[in-house]
Coordinates of C-alpha atoms and ligand atoms in Angstrom, one line a residue:
M94 CA -19.4 -7.2 12.2
S95 CA -18.0 -11.2 12.9
K96 CA -14.9 -12.1 13.9
R97 CA -13.4 -15.0 12.0
E98 CA -11.5 -17.5 14.5
K99 CA -9.9 -19.2 11.8
R100 CA -8.5 -17.9 8.8
I101 CA -9.4 -20.0 5.9
E102 CA -7.8 -20.6 2.7
V103 CA -9.5 -21.3 -1.1
P104 CA -9.5 -24.8 -1.9
A105 CA -6.6 -24.7 -4.8
A106 CA -9.9 -26.6 -6.7
D107 CA -11.8 -23.2 -6.7
I108 CA -8.9 -21.4 -8.2
Q109 CA -8.4 -24.1 -10.6
T110 CA -12.0 -23.7 -11.0
Q111 CA -11.5 -19.0 -11.8
R112 CA -8.6 -19.9 -13.8
E113 CA -10.6 -22.3 -16.0
I114 CA -13.1 -20.5 -16.4
A115 CA -10.7 -17.3 -17.5
K116 CA -9.7 -19.8 -20.1
E117 CA -13.5 -20.2 -21.7
I118 CA -13.7 -16.3 -21.6
A119 CA -10.3 -16.2 -23.6
K120 CA -11.3 -18.4 -26.1
I121 CA -14.6 -16.2 -26.7
H122 CA -11.9 -13.2 -26.9
A123 CA -9.8 -15.1 -29.4
A124 CA -12.3 -15.3 -31.5
R125 CA -12.3 -11.4 -32.4
S126 CA -10.0 -10.1 -35.0
T127 CA -8.1 -7.8 -32.1
P128 CA -7.8 -8.9 -28.4
P129 CA -9.9 -6.8 -26.4
L130 CA -8.6 -3.8 -24.6
A131 CA -8.4 -3.1 -20.6
F132 CA -7.7 -0.4 -18.4
V133 CA -6.7 -0.5 -14.7
D134 CA -6.4 2.7 -12.8
T135 CA -5.5 2.5 -8.6
Y136 CA -5.1 4.7 -6.3
G137 CA -4.6 4.1 -3.1
C138 CA -1.9 2.1 -0.9
Q139 CA 1.1 -0.9 -1.8
Q140 CA -1.3 -3.2 -1.3
N141 CA -3.8 -1.9 -4.0
E142 CA -0.9 -1.9 -5.9
A143 CA 0.2 -5.3 -5.5
D144 CA -3.8 -5.9 -5.8
S145 CA -3.7 -5.1 -9.3
E146 CA -0.9 -7.0 -10.2
T147 CA -3.8 -9.8 -9.8
I148 CA -6.3 -8.4 -11.9
R149 CA -3.7 -7.4 -15.0
G150 CA -2.7 -10.9 -14.6
T151 CA -6.4 -12.2 -14.4
L152 CA -7.1 -9.7 -17.3
R153 CA -4.8 -11.4 -19.5
E154 CA -5.0 -14.8 -18.8
M155 CA -8.8 -14.2 -20.3
G156 CA -7.1 -12.5 -23.3
Y157 CA -7.0 -8.9 -22.9
I158 CA -4.2 -6.5 -24.0
F159 CA -3.8 -3.4 -21.6
T160 CA -4.2 0.2 -23.0
S161 CA -4.0 3.8 -21.1
S162 CA -7.3 5.1 -22.7
E163 CA -10.0 4.6 -21.2
Q164 CA -11.8 5.8 -24.3
E165 CA -10.7 3.0 -26.4
A166 CA -10.9 0.6 -23.2
D167 CA -13.5 -2.5 -23.8
L168 CA -13.1 -3.1 -19.9
I169 CA -12.5 -0.8 -17.6
I170 CA -11.0 -1.1 -13.8
I171 CA -10.7 1.2 -11.2
N172 CA -9.0 -0.7 -7.9
T173 CA -10.3 2.0 -5.0
C174 CA -9.0 3.4 -1.6
A175 CA -11.5 4.4 1.0
V176 CA -8.8 5.8 3.6
R177 CA -9.6 9.4 3.1
E178 CA -12.2 11.5 1.6
T179 CA -10.1 13.1 -1.4
A180 CA -9.5 9.4 -2.0
E181 CA -13.1 8.7 -2.9
N182 CA -14.0 11.9 -4.3
R183 CA -11.3 11.9 -6.8
V184 CA -12.6 8.0 -7.5
W185 CA -16.6 9.0 -7.7
G186 CA -15.4 12.3 -10.0
N187 CA -13.2 10.0 -12.5
I188 CA -16.2 7.3 -12.6
G189 CA -18.8 10.0 -13.4
A190 CA -16.3 11.2 -16.2
L191 CA -17.4 7.4 -17.9
V192 CA -20.5 8.2 -18.8
H193 CA -19.4 9.9 -21.9
T194 CA -16.6 6.4 -22.9
K195 CA -19.9 4.2 -22.4
K196 CA -22.0 6.5 -24.3
A197 CA -19.2 6.9 -27.2
K198 CA -18.6 2.8 -26.5
P199 CA -21.7 0.9 -25.0
E200 CA -20.2 -2.3 -25.0
Q201 CA -17.8 -0.8 -23.0
I202 CA -17.7 -3.1 -19.2
I203 CA -17.5 -0.4 -16.2
I204 CA -16.3 -2.0 -13.1
L205 CA -15.5 -1.0 -9.7
C206 CA -13.4 -3.0 -7.1
G207 CA -11.0 -2.3 -3.8
C208 CA -11.3 -0.9 -0.3
M209 CA -14.2 1.6 -1.3
A210 CA -16.3 -0.9 -3.4
Q211 CA -16.7 -3.0 -0.3
Q212 CA -19.0 -0.6 1.2
E213 CA -22.3 -0.7 1.3
S214 CA -23.1 2.8 0.6
V215 CA -20.7 2.5 -2.6
A216 CA -22.6 0.2 -4.2
K217 CA -26.0 1.7 -3.0
R218 CA -24.6 5.3 -4.6
V219 CA -23.6 3.2 -7.5
E220 CA -26.8 1.7 -8.1
T221 CA -28.5 4.7 -7.5
S222 CA -26.8 7.1 -9.9
F223 CA -23.9 6.0 -11.9
R224 CA -26.0 3.5 -13.5
H225 CA -23.0 3.0 -16.3
V226 CA -21.2 0.8 -14.0
D227 CA -21.5 -2.5 -14.7
L228 CA -19.7 -4.5 -11.7
V229 CA -18.9 -3.4 -8.0
F230 CA -16.9 -6.1 -6.5
G231 CA -14.5 -5.8 -3.0
P232 CA -11.1 -7.2 -2.1
H233 CA -12.4 -10.0 -0.8
A234 CA -13.8 -11.2 -4.3
L235 CA -10.7 -10.5 -6.1
W236 CA -10.0 -14.2 -6.4
R237 CA -13.7 -14.6 -8.2
L238 CA -12.9 -12.1 -11.3
P239 CA -12.9 -14.8 -13.9
E240 CA -16.4 -16.0 -12.8
L241 CA -17.8 -12.1 -12.2
L242 CA -17.1 -11.5 -15.9
Q243 CA -18.9 -14.4 -16.5
R244 CA -21.7 -13.5 -15.1
L245 CA -21.6 -10.1 -16.4
M246 CA -21.3 -11.3 -19.7
T247 CA -25.0 -13.5 -19.4
A248 CA -26.3 -10.2 -17.2
Q249 CA -28.0 -7.8 -20.1
G250 CA -26.8 -5.0 -18.7
R251 CA -27.7 -5.6 -14.9
L252 CA -25.3 -4.3 -11.8
I253 CA -23.6 -7.3 -10.4
I254 CA -22.4 -6.1 -6.5
D255 CA -20.5 -9.1 -4.4
I256 CA -19.5 -7.5 -1.2
S257 CA -21.0 -10.2 0.9
D258 CA -17.3 -11.4 2.4
T259 CA -16.6 -9.1 5.3
D260 CA -13.2 -11.1 7.4
G261 CA -11.6 -12.6 3.5
V262 CA -9.9 -15.5 2.7
I263 CA -6.1 -16.4 1.7
A264 CA -6.0 -17.3 -2.2
E265 CA -2.9 -18.3 -3.2
D266 CA -1.8 -18.9 -7.6
L267 CA -3.5 -15.9 -9.0
P268 CA -2.1 -15.5 -11.9
Q269 CA 0.0 -12.1 -11.9
E270 CA 1.7 -9.5 -13.9
R271 CA 3.7 -7.9 -12.2
T272 CA 5.4 -3.9 -13.2
E273 CA 7.9 -3.6 -15.2
G274 CA 11.1 -2.6 -13.2
P275 CA 14.1 -4.2 -10.8
A276 CA 11.5 -3.7 -7.3
A277 CA 8.5 -6.3 -6.6
W278 CA 5.8 -5.8 -4.2
L279 CA 5.2 -9.1 -2.3
T280 CA 2.1 -9.9 0.1
I281 CA 2.8 -11.8 2.9
M282 CA -0.8 -11.0 5.0
S283 CA -4.4 -9.3 4.5
G284 CA -6.4 -7.3 6.6
C285 CA -6.2 -5.7 9.8
N286 CA -7.2 -6.6 13.3
N287 CA -6.0 -2.8 15.1
F288 CA -9.8 -0.8 14.5
C289 CA -7.8 2.3 14.7
S290 CA -10.8 4.9 15.5
F291 CA -10.4 6.6 12.6
C292 CA -9.3 4.1 10.1
I293 CA -11.7 1.8 7.6
V294 CA -9.4 -0.6 6.2
P295 CA -9.9 -3.4 8.9
H296 CA -14.1 -2.7 7.5
V297 CA -13.4 -3.1 4.4
R298 CA -9.7 -5.5 4.3
G299 CA -11.2 -8.3 7.0
R300 CA -8.6 -9.5 9.5
E301 CA -5.8 -10.2 9.4
R302 CA -4.9 -13.5 7.7
S303 CA -0.8 -14.5 6.9
R304 CA -0.1 -16.3 3.8
T305 CA 2.7 -19.9 4.8
P306 CA 6.5 -19.2 4.9
E307 CA 6.9 -21.7 2.4
R308 CA 4.4 -19.8 -0.2
I309 CA 6.5 -16.3 0.6
L310 CA 9.8 -17.6 0.6
A311 CA 9.2 -19.5 -3.0
D312 CA 7.5 -16.1 -4.5
V313 CA 11.2 -14.5 -2.8
R314 CA 12.9 -17.6 -4.9
R315 CA 10.9 -16.8 -8.2
L316 CA 11.5 -12.8 -8.0
V317 CA 15.0 -13.1 -7.2
A318 CA 15.1 -15.7 -10.2
E319 CA 13.2 -13.2 -12.4
G320 CA 16.2 -10.6 -11.9
V321 CA 14.5 -8.4 -9.1
K322 CA 16.5 -6.7 -6.9
E323 CA 14.1 -5.3 -3.9
I324 CA 11.3 -7.0 -2.6
T325 CA 8.9 -4.7 -0.3
L326 CA 6.9 -7.5 2.3
L327 CA 3.2 -5.8 2.5
G328 CA 1.3 -6.2 5.2
Q329 CA -1.0 -3.7 7.1
N330 CA 0.8 -4.3 10.2
V331 CA 3.6 -6.6 9.5
N332 CA 5.1 -6.5 13.0
S333 CA 1.4 -9.3 14.2
Y334 CA 2.6 -12.0 11.2
G335 CA 2.2 -15.4 11.3
K336 CA -0.2 -15.2 14.3
D337 CA -3.3 -16.7 12.7
L338 CA -1.0 -19.7 11.0
D339 CA -1.6 -23.3 12.2
E340 CA 2.5 -23.3 12.9
P341 CA 2.9 -19.8 14.4
I342 CA 6.1 -18.1 13.7
D343 CA 7.1 -14.5 14.0
F344 CA 8.1 -11.5 11.7
A345 CA 11.3 -11.6 12.6
S346 CA 12.0 -15.3 12.0
L347 CA 10.3 -14.9 8.7
L348 CA 13.3 -12.0 7.6
T349 CA 15.9 -14.1 8.9
Q350 CA 14.2 -16.9 6.4
I351 CA 14.0 -14.7 3.7
N352 CA 17.3 -13.1 4.0
A353 CA 18.6 -16.2 3.7
V354 CA 17.4 -16.6 0.3
E355 CA 20.7 -17.1 -2.4
G356 CA 20.9 -13.8 -4.6
D357 CA 21.6 -10.1 -4.0
F358 CA 18.9 -8.3 -3.6
L359 CA 17.1 -5.8 -0.4
I360 CA 14.1 -6.0 1.5
R361 CA 12.0 -3.8 2.3
F362 CA 8.8 -4.4 4.8
M363 CA 5.7 -2.2 5.0
T364 CA 3.6 -1.1 7.7
S365 CA 4.9 -2.1 10.6
H366 CA 2.7 -1.3 13.8
P367 CA 4.4 0.2 17.0
K368 CA 2.2 -1.7 19.3
D369 CA 4.0 -4.8 18.2
A370 CA 7.3 -3.5 17.3
T371 CA 10.1 -5.2 19.3
E372 CA 13.6 -5.4 19.9
R373 CA 13.7 -8.2 18.3
L374 CA 12.6 -7.3 15.4
F375 CA 15.3 -4.2 15.6
E376 CA 18.1 -7.2 16.5
T377 CA 17.3 -9.2 13.5
M378 CA 17.0 -6.3 11.2
A379 CA 20.2 -5.2 12.5
S380 CA 21.5 -8.8 11.4
C381 CA 20.7 -9.8 7.9
E382 CA 22.1 -8.1 5.6
K383 CA 19.8 -7.9 3.1
V384 CA 17.2 -6.2 5.4
A385 CA 17.3 -2.7 4.3
K386 CA 17.3 0.1 7.4
H387 CA 14.8 1.5 7.3
I388 CA 11.6 1.9 9.3
H389 CA 8.2 3.0 8.9
L390 CA 6.9 3.1 12.0
P391 CA 3.9 5.3 12.2
L392 CA 3.5 7.3 15.0
Q393 CA -0.1 9.1 14.0
S394 CA 0.1 11.6 17.3
G395 CA 2.6 12.7 19.7
N396 CA 0.5 13.1 22.7
T397 CA -0.5 10.0 24.5
R398 CA -4.2 10.8 25.2
V399 CA -5.0 11.5 21.9
L400 CA -2.8 8.2 20.9
A401 CA -5.5 6.2 23.6
A402 CA -8.6 8.2 21.5
M403 CA -7.1 7.0 18.5
N404 CA -6.8 3.0 19.4
R405 CA -3.3 3.2 18.5
G406 CA -2.0 1.0 21.8
Y407 CA 1.2 2.8 22.9
T408 CA 1.9 6.3 24.5
K409 CA 4.3 8.7 23.4
E410 CA 7.1 7.7 26.0
Q411 CA 6.5 4.1 24.6
Y412 CA 7.1 4.7 20.9
L413 CA 10.3 7.0 21.8
A414 CA 11.9 4.5 23.9
L415 CA 11.3 1.7 20.6
I416 CA 12.8 4.6 18.5
A417 CA 15.8 4.8 20.8
A418 CA 16.1 0.9 20.4
A419 CA 15.9 1.0 17.1
K420 CA 18.2 3.6 16.8
R421 CA 20.7 1.6 19.5
H422 CA 21.2 -1.4 16.7
M423 CA 20.9 0.5 13.9
P424 CA 22.9 4.2 14.5
N425 CA 22.0 5.2 10.8
I426 CA 18.6 3.5 10.9
V427 CA 16.5 5.5 8.4
L428 CA 13.2 6.8 9.9
T429 CA 9.7 7.6 8.4
S430 CA 6.3 7.6 9.8
D431 CA 2.3 8.6 9.0
I432 CA 0.9 12.1 11.5
I433 CA -3.0 12.6 11.5
V434 CA -3.0 16.5 12.4
G435 CA -6.5 17.5 13.6
F436 CA -8.3 13.7 15.5
P437 CA -11.4 15.0 16.7
G438 CA -11.1 17.1 20.1
E439 CA -7.5 17.6 19.9
T440 CA -5.8 20.5 21.4
A441 CA -3.4 22.9 20.2
A442 CA -1.3 21.5 23.5
E443 CA -2.0 17.8 22.3
F444 CA -0.9 18.6 18.7
A445 CA 2.2 20.7 20.2
D446 CA 3.2 17.0 21.5
T447 CA 3.7 16.0 18.3
L448 CA 5.7 18.7 17.2
D449 CA 7.9 17.7 20.2
V450 CA 8.3 13.7 19.0
L451 CA 9.0 15.3 16.1
E452 CA 12.3 17.2 17.2
Q453 CA 13.1 14.2 19.5
V454 CA 12.9 11.2 16.5
Q455 CA 13.9 13.6 13.4
F456 CA 12.1 11.3 10.5
D457 CA 13.9 11.3 7.4
A458 CA 10.7 11.8 6.1
L459 CA 6.6 12.1 7.5
F460 CA 3.2 10.9 5.5
T461 CA 0.9 13.3 7.0
F462 CA -2.6 13.7 6.9
I463 CA -6.0 16.2 7.9
F464 CA -8.1 14.0 10.0
S465 CA -10.6 12.2 7.5
P466 CA -14.2 11.2 9.4
R467 CA -14.9 7.9 7.6
S468 CA -18.3 6.8 7.6
G469 CA -18.7 3.9 10.0
T470 CA -15.4 4.1 12.0
P471 CA -15.8 5.6 16.0
A472 CA -13.9 8.9 15.1
A473 CA -16.3 9.7 12.7
E474 CA -18.8 10.0 15.6
L475 CA -16.6 12.5 18.0
P476 CA -17.1 15.8 18.4
D477 CA -14.8 18.1 16.7
P478 CA -14.8 21.6 17.6
I479 CA -11.3 22.4 15.7
S480 CA -12.1 24.4 12.1
R481 CA -10.8 23.0 8.9
E482 CA -8.7 26.5 8.4
E483 CA -7.2 26.1 12.0
K484 CA -6.4 22.5 11.3
Q485 CA -4.5 23.8 8.2
I486 CA -2.4 26.2 9.8
W487 CA -1.4 23.1 12.2
F488 CA -0.3 21.0 9.2
D489 CA 1.3 23.6 7.4
R490 CA 3.5 24.2 10.6
M491 CA 4.3 20.8 11.1
L492 CA 5.5 20.6 7.6
T493 CA 7.1 23.4 8.0
L494 CA 9.2 21.6 11.0
Q495 CA 9.8 18.6 9.0
N496 CA 10.9 20.4 5.9
E497 CA 13.7 21.9 7.8
I498 CA 14.3 18.5 9.5
S499 CA 14.6 16.2 6.6
L500 CA 16.6 18.9 4.5
R501 CA 19.4 18.6 7.8
R502 CA 19.0 15.2 7.6
H503 CA 19.7 15.3 3.5
R504 CA 22.6 17.8 3.9
A505 CA 24.1 15.0 6.1
Y506 CA 24.6 12.7 3.3
I507 CA 26.9 15.3 1.2
G508 CA 30.1 14.2 0.6
T509 CA 29.4 10.2 2.1
R510 CA 29.4 6.9 -0.6
Q511 CA 25.7 5.4 -0.7
R512 CA 25.4 1.7 -2.4
V513 CA 21.9 2.9 -4.6
L514 CA 19.4 0.6 -6.8
I515 CA 18.8 2.4 -10.5
D516 CA 15.3 1.9 -10.7
G517 CA 14.6 3.5 -14.0
K518 CA 14.6 7.1 -15.8
S519 CA 13.8 10.4 -14.2
D520 CA 11.7 13.3 -16.3
D521 CA 14.9 15.5 -15.1
A522 CA 17.3 16.0 -18.2
R523 CA 19.9 16.9 -16.0
Y524 CA 19.6 13.9 -13.9
P525 CA 18.5 11.1 -16.4
L526 CA 18.4 8.2 -13.8
K527 CA 16.7 7.7 -10.1
S528 CA 17.4 5.5 -7.8
R529 CA 17.2 4.7 -4.3
T530 CA 19.3 4.2 -1.2
A531 CA 18.6 1.1 0.7
G532 CA 16.7 3.5 3.3
G533 CA 14.5 4.7 0.7
R534 CA 16.2 8.4 0.3
L535 CA 15.6 9.8 -3.7
V536 CA 19.0 10.2 -5.1
R537 CA 19.5 11.4 -9.2
L538 CA 22.3 10.6 -11.1
T539 CA 23.3 11.3 -14.8
G540 CA 25.1 8.1 -16.7
P541 CA 23.8 5.5 -18.8
D542 CA 20.0 3.5 -18.9
S543 CA 22.5 0.0 -18.7
L544 CA 22.2 0.5 -15.3
I545 CA 19.1 0.5 -14.6
G546 CA 18.1 -2.2 -12.5
Q547 CA 21.7 -2.3 -10.7
F548 CA 22.9 -1.8 -7.4
T549 CA 26.0 0.8 -7.6
E550 CA 28.1 2.6 -5.7
V551 CA 27.4 6.7 -5.7
E552 CA 29.2 10.3 -3.9
I553 CA 26.1 12.0 -3.1
T554 CA 27.3 15.6 -4.0
D555 CA 24.4 17.5 -2.7
A556 CA 20.9 17.8 -1.5
S557 CA 17.0 18.9 -1.3
T558 CA 14.6 18.8 1.4
W559 CA 12.8 16.0 -0.8
S560 CA 16.1 13.8 -2.5
L561 CA 19.8 13.7 -2.9
T562 CA 21.7 14.0 -5.9
G563 CA 24.7 11.6 -6.9
Q564 CA 27.6 10.9 -8.9
L565 CA 28.4 7.5 -10.1
Ligands
SAM279 N1 -1.1 0.0 8.6 C1 -0.9 1.2 8.7 C2 -0.5 1.7 10.2 O1 -1.1 1.2 11.3 O2 -0.2 3.0 10.1 C3 -1.3 2.0 7.9 C4 -2.3 2.0 7.5 S1 -3.5 3.4 6.7 C5 -3.7 3.1 5.1 C6 -1.8 4.6 6.1 C7 -2.1 6.3 6.8 O3 -3.2 6.3 6.3 C8 -2.6 5.7 8.0 O4 -1.0 5.6 8.6 C9 -2.7 7.5 9.0 O5 -2.1 8.4 8.8 C10 -3.6 7.8 7.5 N2 -5.1 7.7 7.8 C11 -5.8 5.9 7.9 N3 -7.2 6.7 8.4 C12 -7.0 8.0 7.9 C13 -8.0 9.0 8.4 N4 -9.7 8.4 8.3 N5 -8.3 10.3 8.5 C14 -6.7 11.1 7.8 N6 -5.7 10.2 7.7 C15 -5.7 8.9 7.6
SF4_280 FE1 -5.7 1.2 9.9 FE2 -4.4 1.0 12.1 FE3 -4.8 -1.2 10.7 FE4 -2.9 0.5 10.4 S1 -3.6 -0.5 12.1 S2 -4.8 -0.3 8.9 S3 -4.0 2.8 10.6 S4 -6.7 0.1 11.6
F3S281 FE1 -4.9 0.9 0.9 FE2 -6.5 2.7 0.9 FE3 -7.4 0.3 0.8 S1 -4.7 2.6 1.5 S2 -5.9 -1.0 2.1 S3 -6.1 1.1 -0.7 S4 -8.7 2.1 1.9

């Protein structure tokens, strides 16, 4: 894999060309009796959700409107995730099922994009076994979607593959159609340079590249003017934001600048890498009133040998010291994390270290995964003597412990007043509204729909492992 030294921004003229192609395609579509229908299916993390907003914006510019029916769609685009095998298998299953929709509607266009699509092995498998797919492109080619669709129009059924770039670029001023609601994603950087030994992301998302603070601040101002109340800054490792810019700036300074934008809104961010998290970041979080007092700080393992084998760049003790510093600056901070169980070669005693960290830190919530070997990553080549059944037993033990901790943490909210953002309706008739605390805890409420999109004060009346219940 190449190591690009400099961040490359797509020239504005090239973006303009794409947007003109999109308008040409829209003219062709305008001649139809009804606008063409597109179905956008998204897997994976928030980064992919944000990319799908760009996909929808671009399709809209090309004259598409959206449907939730694969059967009636003229174009289906599947934005995929490669982080674990289960995520990939779900995608393969769904693409397989599309044979039938395409048979019923032969002119239907089927597109595979996103992280999974960036892998050569995936493009090859589509070529040999999924002949009904028309186009495969990776995250780096997203800005060229209009050109790719134009090529498709003259391809006469031949498969088009665009996964050439491996490092990635910065592409600005792409159309975007935001998902409705008071919360918005805002990508501040793409790619990852960390190469954790288990992780496919750096291989499919390219090198770290930051958007400039000017662009990010302009987006924040626009979102706030549109009435957005919560902005989540996205990057695989936001703590290394800005290192690649001509005028370097760190993430804490970016947070301070965003905090100074006028308006009543909450700033969230993810993900922070422990090796780059600093006391300065915690000080900044504590002093910026708009920044949510919540940090998602993936631990992965609580054992120092396993952490080294994972290439994480910190020890158990360093992680605990970081958490202690965060709690010192923000005594009520909400802490969440990611854990991988059953990394190749992990022993029962090493796994016990992870449980020990969970006991010591008392995370509010965890995202837990059983190790999934990803082809092309070093960890996939390591001997892995522990059986899947044994890993499942460890996993269940961890979940039981964390559920007790989460319940205890949640119960401590009962009787307190919390400021929440009401973000939408729930499926529960008893509590028709969903809201979140600044720490990201789900609070179920009764109240009128007119409150959706507003901050409000609630009293917490009950708590479970997963959520809180509140009264206005
Ligand atoms: N950049 C973030 C970080 O440094 O933690 C996370 C990115 S990754 C998309 C989200 C989570 O997926 C990781 O924190 C890790 O716990 C999990 N993950 C990544 N690769 C995995 C693998 N091969 N098997 C199981 N879980 C994995
Ligand atoms: Fe993957 Fe590690 Fe990069 Fe996170 S920091 S995306 S886990 S390589
Ligand atoms: Fe996200 Fe999955 Fe890609 S977690 S970065 S969509 S591999």
